[in-house]
Coordinates of C-alpha atoms in Angstrom, one line a residue:
X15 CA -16.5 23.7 16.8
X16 CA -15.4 22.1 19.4
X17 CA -16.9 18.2 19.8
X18 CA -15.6 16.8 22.5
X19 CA -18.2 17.6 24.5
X20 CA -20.9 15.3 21.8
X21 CA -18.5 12.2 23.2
X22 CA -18.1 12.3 26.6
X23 CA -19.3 8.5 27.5
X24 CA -15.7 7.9 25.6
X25 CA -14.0 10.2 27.9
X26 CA -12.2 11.9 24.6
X27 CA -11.0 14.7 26.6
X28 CA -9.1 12.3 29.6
X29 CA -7.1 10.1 27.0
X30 CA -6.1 10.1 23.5
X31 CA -7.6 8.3 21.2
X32 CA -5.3 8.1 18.1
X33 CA -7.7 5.0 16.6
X34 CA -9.5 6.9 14.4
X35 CA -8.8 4.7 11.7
X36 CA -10.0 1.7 13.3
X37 CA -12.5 2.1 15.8
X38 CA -13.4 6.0 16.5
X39 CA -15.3 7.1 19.5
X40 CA -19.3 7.0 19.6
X41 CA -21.4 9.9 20.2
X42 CA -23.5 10.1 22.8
X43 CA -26.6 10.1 21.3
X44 CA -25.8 6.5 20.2
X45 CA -25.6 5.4 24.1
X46 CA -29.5 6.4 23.9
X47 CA -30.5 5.3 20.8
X48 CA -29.1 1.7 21.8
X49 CA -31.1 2.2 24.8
X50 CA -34.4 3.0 22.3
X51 CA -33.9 -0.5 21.2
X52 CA -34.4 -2.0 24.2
X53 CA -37.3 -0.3 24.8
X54 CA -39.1 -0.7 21.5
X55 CA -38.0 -4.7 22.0
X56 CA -39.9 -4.5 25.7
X57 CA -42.5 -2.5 24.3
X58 CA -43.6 -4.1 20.8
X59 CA -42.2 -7.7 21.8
X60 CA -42.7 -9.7 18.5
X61 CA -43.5 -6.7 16.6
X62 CA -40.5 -4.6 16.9
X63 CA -39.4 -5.9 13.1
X64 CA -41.8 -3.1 11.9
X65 CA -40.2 -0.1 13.2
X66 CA -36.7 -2.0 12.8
X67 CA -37.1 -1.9 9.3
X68 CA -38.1 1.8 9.4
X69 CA -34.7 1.8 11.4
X70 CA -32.9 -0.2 8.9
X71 CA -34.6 1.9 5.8
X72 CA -32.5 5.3 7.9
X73 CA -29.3 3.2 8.0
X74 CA -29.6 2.4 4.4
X75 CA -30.2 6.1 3.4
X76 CA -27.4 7.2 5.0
X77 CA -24.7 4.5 3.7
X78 CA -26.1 6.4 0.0
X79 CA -25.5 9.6 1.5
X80 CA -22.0 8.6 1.6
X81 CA -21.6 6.8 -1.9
X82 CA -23.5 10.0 -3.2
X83 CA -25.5 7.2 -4.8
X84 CA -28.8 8.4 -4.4
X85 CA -30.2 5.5 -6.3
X86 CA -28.1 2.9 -4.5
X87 CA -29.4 -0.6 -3.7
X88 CA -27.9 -1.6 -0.6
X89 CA -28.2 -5.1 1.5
X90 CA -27.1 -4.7 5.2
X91 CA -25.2 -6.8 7.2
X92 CA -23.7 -7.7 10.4
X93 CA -20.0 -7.7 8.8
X94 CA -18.3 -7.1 5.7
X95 CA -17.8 -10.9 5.6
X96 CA -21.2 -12.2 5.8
X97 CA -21.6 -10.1 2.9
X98 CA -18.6 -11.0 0.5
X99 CA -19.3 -14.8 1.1
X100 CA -22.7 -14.0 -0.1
X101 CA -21.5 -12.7 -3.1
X102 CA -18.4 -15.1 -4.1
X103 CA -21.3 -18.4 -3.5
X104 CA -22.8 -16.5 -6.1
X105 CA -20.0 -15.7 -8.2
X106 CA -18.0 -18.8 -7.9
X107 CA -19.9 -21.7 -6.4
X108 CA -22.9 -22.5 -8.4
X109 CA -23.2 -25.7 -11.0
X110 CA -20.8 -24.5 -13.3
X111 CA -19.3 -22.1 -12.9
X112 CA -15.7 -22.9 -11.9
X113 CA -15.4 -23.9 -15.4
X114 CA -16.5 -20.8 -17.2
X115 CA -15.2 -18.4 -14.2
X116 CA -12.2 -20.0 -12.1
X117 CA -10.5 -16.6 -11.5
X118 CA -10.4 -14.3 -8.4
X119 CA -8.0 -11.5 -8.6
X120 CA -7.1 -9.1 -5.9
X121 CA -4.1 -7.4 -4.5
X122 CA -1.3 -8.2 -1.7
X123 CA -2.9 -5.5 0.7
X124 CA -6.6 -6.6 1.4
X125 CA -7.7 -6.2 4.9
X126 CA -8.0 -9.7 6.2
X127 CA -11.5 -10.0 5.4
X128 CA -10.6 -11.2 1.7
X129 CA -7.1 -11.6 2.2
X130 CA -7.8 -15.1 4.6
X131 CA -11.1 -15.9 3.1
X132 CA -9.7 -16.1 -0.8
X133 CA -6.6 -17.4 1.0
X134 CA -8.7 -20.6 2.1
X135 CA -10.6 -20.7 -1.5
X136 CA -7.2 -21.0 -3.2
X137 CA -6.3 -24.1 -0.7
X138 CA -10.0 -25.6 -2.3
X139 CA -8.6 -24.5 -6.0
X140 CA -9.8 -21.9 -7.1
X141 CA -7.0 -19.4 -8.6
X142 CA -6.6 -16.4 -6.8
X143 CA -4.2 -14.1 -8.6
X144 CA -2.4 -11.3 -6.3
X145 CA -1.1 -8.1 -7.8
X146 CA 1.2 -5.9 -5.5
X147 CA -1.0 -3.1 -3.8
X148 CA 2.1 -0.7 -3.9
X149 CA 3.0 1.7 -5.6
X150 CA -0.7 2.5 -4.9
X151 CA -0.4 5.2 -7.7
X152 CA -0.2 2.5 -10.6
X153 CA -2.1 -0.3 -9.3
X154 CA -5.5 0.2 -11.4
X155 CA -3.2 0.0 -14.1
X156 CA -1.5 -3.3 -12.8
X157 CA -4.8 -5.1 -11.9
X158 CA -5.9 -4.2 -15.6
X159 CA -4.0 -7.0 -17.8
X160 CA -4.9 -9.7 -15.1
X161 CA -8.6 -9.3 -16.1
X162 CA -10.0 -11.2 -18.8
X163 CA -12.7 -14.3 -19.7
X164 CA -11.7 -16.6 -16.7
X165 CA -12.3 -14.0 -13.7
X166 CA -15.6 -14.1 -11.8
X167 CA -14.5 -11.3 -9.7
X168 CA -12.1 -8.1 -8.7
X169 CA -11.5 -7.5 -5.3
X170 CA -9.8 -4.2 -4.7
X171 CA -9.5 -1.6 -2.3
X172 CA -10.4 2.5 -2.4
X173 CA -7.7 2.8 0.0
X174 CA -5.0 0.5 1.6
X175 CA -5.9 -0.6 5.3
X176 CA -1.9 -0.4 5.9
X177 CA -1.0 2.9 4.7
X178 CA -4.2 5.1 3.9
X179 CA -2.7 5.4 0.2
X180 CA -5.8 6.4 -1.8
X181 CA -6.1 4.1 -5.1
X182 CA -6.6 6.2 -8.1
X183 CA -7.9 5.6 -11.5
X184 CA -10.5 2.6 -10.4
X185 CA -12.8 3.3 -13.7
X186 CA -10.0 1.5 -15.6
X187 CA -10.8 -1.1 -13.6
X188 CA -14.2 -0.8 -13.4
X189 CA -14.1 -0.7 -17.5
X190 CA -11.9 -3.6 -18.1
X191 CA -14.5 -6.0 -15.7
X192 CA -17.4 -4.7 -17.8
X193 CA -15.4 -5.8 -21.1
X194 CA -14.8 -9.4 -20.1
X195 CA -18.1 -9.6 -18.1
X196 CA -16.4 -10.1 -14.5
X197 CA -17.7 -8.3 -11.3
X198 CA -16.1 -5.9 -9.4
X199 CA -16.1 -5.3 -5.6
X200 CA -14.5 -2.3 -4.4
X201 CA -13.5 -2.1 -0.3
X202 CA -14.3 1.0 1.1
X203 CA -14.4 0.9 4.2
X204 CA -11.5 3.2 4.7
X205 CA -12.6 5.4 2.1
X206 CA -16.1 6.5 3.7
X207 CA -16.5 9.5 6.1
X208 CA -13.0 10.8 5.6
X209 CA -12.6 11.0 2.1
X210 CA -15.7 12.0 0.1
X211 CA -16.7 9.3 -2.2
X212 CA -18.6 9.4 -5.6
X213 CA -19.6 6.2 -7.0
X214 CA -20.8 7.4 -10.3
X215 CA -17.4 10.2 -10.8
X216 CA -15.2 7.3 -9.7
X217 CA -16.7 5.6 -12.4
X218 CA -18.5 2.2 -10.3
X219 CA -21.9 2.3 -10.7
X220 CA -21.9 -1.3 -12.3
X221 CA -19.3 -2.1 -8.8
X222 CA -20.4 -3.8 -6.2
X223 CA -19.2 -1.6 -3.2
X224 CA -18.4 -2.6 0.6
X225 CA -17.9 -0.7 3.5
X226 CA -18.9 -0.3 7.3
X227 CA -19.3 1.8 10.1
X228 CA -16.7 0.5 13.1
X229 CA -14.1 3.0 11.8
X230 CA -14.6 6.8 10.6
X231 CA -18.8 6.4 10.5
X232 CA -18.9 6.2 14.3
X233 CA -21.5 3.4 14.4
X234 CA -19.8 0.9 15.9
X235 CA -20.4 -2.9 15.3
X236 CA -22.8 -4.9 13.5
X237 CA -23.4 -1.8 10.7
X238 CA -22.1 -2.9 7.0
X239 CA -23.4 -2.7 3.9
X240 CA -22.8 -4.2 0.5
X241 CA -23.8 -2.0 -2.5
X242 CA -25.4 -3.6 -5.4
X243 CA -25.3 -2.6 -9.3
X244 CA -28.4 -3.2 -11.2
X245 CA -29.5 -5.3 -12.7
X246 CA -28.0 -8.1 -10.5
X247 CA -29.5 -12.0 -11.0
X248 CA -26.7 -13.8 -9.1
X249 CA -28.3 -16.0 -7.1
X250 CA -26.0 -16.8 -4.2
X251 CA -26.0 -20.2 -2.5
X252 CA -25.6 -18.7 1.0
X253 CA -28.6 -17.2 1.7
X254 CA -30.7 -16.4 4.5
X255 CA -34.5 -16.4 4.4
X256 CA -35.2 -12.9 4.8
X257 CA -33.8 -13.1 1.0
X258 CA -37.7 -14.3 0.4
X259 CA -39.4 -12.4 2.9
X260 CA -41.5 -10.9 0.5
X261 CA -42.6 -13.8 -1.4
X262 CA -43.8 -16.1 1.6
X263 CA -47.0 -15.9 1.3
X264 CA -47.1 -16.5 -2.1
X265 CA -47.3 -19.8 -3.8
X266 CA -44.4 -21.8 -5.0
X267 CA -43.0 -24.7 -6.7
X268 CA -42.1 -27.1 -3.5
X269 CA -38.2 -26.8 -3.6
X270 CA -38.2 -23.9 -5.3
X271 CA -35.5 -21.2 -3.9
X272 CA -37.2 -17.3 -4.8
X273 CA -34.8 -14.5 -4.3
X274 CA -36.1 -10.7 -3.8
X275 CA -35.1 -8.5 -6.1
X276 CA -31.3 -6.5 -6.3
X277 CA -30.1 -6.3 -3.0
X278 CA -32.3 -8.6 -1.2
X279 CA -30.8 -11.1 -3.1
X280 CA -28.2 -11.0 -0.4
X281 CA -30.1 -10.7 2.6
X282 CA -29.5 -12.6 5.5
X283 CA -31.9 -14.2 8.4
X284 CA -33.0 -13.0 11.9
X285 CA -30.3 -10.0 13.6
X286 CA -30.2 -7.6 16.3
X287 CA -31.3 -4.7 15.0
X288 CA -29.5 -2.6 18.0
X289 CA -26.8 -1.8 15.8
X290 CA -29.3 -0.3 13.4
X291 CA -30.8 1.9 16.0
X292 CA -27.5 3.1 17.3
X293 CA -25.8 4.0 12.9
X294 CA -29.3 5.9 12.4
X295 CA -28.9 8.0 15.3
X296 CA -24.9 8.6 14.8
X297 CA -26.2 9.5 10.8
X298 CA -28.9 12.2 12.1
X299 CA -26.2 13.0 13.9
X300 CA -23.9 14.5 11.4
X301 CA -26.2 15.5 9.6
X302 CA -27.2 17.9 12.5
X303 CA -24.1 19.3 13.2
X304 CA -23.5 19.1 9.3
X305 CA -20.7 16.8 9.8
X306 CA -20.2 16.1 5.6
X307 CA -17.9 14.0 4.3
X308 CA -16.4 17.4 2.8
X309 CA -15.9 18.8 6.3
X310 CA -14.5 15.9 8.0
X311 CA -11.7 15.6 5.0
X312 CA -10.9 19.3 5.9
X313 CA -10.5 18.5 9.5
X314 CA -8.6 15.0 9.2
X315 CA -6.4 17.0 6.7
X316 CA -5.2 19.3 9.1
X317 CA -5.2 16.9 11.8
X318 CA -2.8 14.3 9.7
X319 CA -0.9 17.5 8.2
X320 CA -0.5 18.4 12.0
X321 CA 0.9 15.0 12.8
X322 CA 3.6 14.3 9.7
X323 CA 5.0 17.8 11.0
X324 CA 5.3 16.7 14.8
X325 CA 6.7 13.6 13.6
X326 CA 9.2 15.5 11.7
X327 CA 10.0 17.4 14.0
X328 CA 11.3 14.7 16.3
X329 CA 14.3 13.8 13.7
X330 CA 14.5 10.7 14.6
X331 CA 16.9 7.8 13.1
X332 CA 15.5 6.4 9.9
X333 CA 16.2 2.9 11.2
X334 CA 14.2 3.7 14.3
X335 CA 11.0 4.9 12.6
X336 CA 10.8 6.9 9.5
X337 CA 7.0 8.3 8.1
X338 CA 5.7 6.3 5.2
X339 CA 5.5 8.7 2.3
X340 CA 2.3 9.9 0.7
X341 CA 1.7 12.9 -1.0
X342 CA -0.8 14.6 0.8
X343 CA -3.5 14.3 -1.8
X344 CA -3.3 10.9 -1.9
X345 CA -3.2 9.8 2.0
X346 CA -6.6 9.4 3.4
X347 CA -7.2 9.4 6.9
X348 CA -4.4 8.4 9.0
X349 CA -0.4 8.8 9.4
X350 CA 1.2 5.7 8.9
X351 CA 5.0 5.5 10.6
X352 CA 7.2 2.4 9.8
X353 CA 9.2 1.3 12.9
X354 CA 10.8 -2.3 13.9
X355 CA 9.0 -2.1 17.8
X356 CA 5.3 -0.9 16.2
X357 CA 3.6 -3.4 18.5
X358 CA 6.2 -2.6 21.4
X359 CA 5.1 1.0 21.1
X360 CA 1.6 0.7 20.7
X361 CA 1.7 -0.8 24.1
X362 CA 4.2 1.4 26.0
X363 CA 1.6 4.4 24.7
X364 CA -1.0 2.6 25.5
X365 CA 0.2 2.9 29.7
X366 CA 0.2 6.7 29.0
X367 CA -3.2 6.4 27.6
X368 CA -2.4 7.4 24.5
X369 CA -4.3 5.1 21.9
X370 CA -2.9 3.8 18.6
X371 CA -2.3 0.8 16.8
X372 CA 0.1 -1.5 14.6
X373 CA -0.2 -3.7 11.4
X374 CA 3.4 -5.9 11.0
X375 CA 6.1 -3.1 11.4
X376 CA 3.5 0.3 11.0
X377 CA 2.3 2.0 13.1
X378 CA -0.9 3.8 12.2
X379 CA -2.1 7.4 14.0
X380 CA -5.8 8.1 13.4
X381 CA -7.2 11.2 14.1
X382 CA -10.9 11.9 15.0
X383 CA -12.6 15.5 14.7
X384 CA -13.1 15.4 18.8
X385 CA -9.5 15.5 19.0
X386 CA -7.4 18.6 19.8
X387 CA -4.3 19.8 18.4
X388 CA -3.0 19.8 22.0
X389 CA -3.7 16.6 22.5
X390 CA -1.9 15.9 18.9
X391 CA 1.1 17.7 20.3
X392 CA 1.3 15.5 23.3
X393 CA 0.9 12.3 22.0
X394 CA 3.7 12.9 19.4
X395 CA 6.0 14.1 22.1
X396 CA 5.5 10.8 24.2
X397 CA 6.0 8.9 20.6
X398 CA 8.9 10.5 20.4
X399 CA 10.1 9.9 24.5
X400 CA 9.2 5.9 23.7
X401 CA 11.1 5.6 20.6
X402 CA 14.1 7.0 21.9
X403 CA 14.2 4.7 24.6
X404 CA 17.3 2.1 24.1
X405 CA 15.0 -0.6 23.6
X406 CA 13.4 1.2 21.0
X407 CA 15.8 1.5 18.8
X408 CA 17.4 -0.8 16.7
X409 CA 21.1 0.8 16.3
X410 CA 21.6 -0.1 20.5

């Protein structure tokens, strides 16, 4: 199938877009579902909320479709970090708490999402204890013996931002938190929509789950979610009103804080529900054109499989870039290439209009299912022309 032609506002055909990873190309039905939000707003004024919750309700359905979680109880939010604060005031801020709980462990290669925000709770005291993200293959297994009485929460990656090395064996994890009574929140944003996920056969249906829709979903900004394990009774202290929506106009005791139930407990407060509009559109979208999880592993598959071959094939120095090495199984949904001038690079593509990006010294090559093996082909060979520049490489 060719479906290019599904994304044309993003001319996909006219550059190359090798930020799959990171920021993939919108369909075009989302240009007129964004446009449907408008409208309702112009048409329904002050009663728009109504058919944005319907909106909402679609967006929330489809974030289970991908957690093959059914049952799921998810809260919605603008960002993954409105989200995580919610659930840390509730984890580790409360009257307290710190004394039972003091403990935060997570790994060396968190997005920086977690990374600065338990970064800034360590400078306030609370112990944050790191555990090497690589080897990816044994680091359930490391983050294991750091769990015990003292940790509130677990904060861990399905796959690592960096690299796209899946993390196996996550139950163990999952297991150990249950034992001591800690939480566990499991990062998947880079997981979802390329590689199928199962909460219940990995094992998390008591995680809390994260994820959003700026990178492989297609939905663009302002579309996260944060999935909830029942029961849940935290009661965070950064909370937004819609939290209570549905007990305004009931009676209460005068200073009384009322949470909704599960995931309302981390609900926020007034939004623009464009976003909404625009992820429940791109959702019917796939579904249409039966763009499954399954399907779009097949086609990344190839598409990375294509790319670790061109790369090869360019037998280039070590020292000037050299593939980071996953077994295929276990990459998820981008090539990532270690090289000295990765932000150099990304730039001197970029004038070619050939689209990629860098984290420290990778480079990272998303593909997207509107790209074409041609196009593939010919960004790999202008890779290869930039890094064999002299002031590319290292050795000159």
């Amino acid at each position: 199938m060719d479906l290019a032609p599904h994304y044309s506002r993003f001319r996909v055909t006219e550059r190359i877009l090798l930020t799959g990873h990171s920021h993939q190309a919108w369909p075009d039905v989302s240009f007129e579902a964004q446009q449907r939000a408008w409208l309702d707003a112009a048409a329904l004024v002050d009663d728009k909320w109504e058919r944005a919750a319907e909106v909402a309700d679609e967006v929330c359905a489809g974030w289970r479709r991908l957690l093959n979680d059914p049952d799921g109880d998810i809260a919605l939010g603008q960002n993954t970090h409105e989200l995580i604060v919610r659930l840390l005031s509730g984890l580790i801020a409360g009257p307290g708490s710190r004394s039972v709980r003091d403990t935060l462990v997570t790994t060396d290669g968190e997005f920086h999402t977690i990374r600065r925000q338990l970064d800034r709770l360590a400078e306030e005291g609370i112990a944050v204890v790191r555990v090497p993200a690589r080897p990816a293959d044994t680091l359930a297994e490391r983050l294991v013996p750091h769990i015990d009485h003292r940790v509130a929460c677990v904060m861990v990656s399905s796959v690592l931002y960096e690299t796209a090395e899946i993390v196996p064996h996550l139950a163990h994890v999952a297991e150990a938190c249950t034992r001591h009574g800690a939480e566990l929140l499991v990062d998947a944003y880079h997981h979802l929509n390329v590689v199928p996920f199962d909460a219940r056969a990995l094992g998390l249906e008591r995680a809390f789950i994260t994820g959003g829709g700026y990178k492989y979903c297609q939905l663009g900004e302002g579309n996260c979610f944060l999935r909830v394990p029942s029961p849940c009774r935290l009661r965070p202290i950064f909370t937004g009103w819609f939290s209570e929506f549905a007990e305004l106009a009931k009676s209460k005791t005068p200073g009384e804080v009322r949470y909704g139930s599960g995931a309302a407990r981390f609900a926020g407060a007034t939004y623009d529900p464009t976003a909404h509009y625009r992820a429940a559109a791109v959702f019917a979208f796939h579904q249409d054109l039966r763009l499954t999880a399954k399907r779009l592993r097949e086609i990344s598959r190839r598409q990375v499989a294509l790319l670790e071959h061109e790369v090869r094939a360019l037998d280039l120095d070590p020292a000037v870039a050299a593939i980071v090495e996953v077994h295929a199984d276990r990459r998820a949904g981008f090539l990532a290439v270690r090289t000295p001038q990765a932000a150099e690079v990304v730039r001197t593509l970029r004038t070619h209009d050939v689209f990629a990006d860098a984290r420290g010294a990778v480079l990272r090559l998303g593909p997207a299912p509107y790209i074409s093996e041609a196009q593939l082909q010919a960004a790999v060979a202008r890779l290869g022309e930039t890094l064999r520049k002299p002031n590319h490489n290292p050795m000159v």
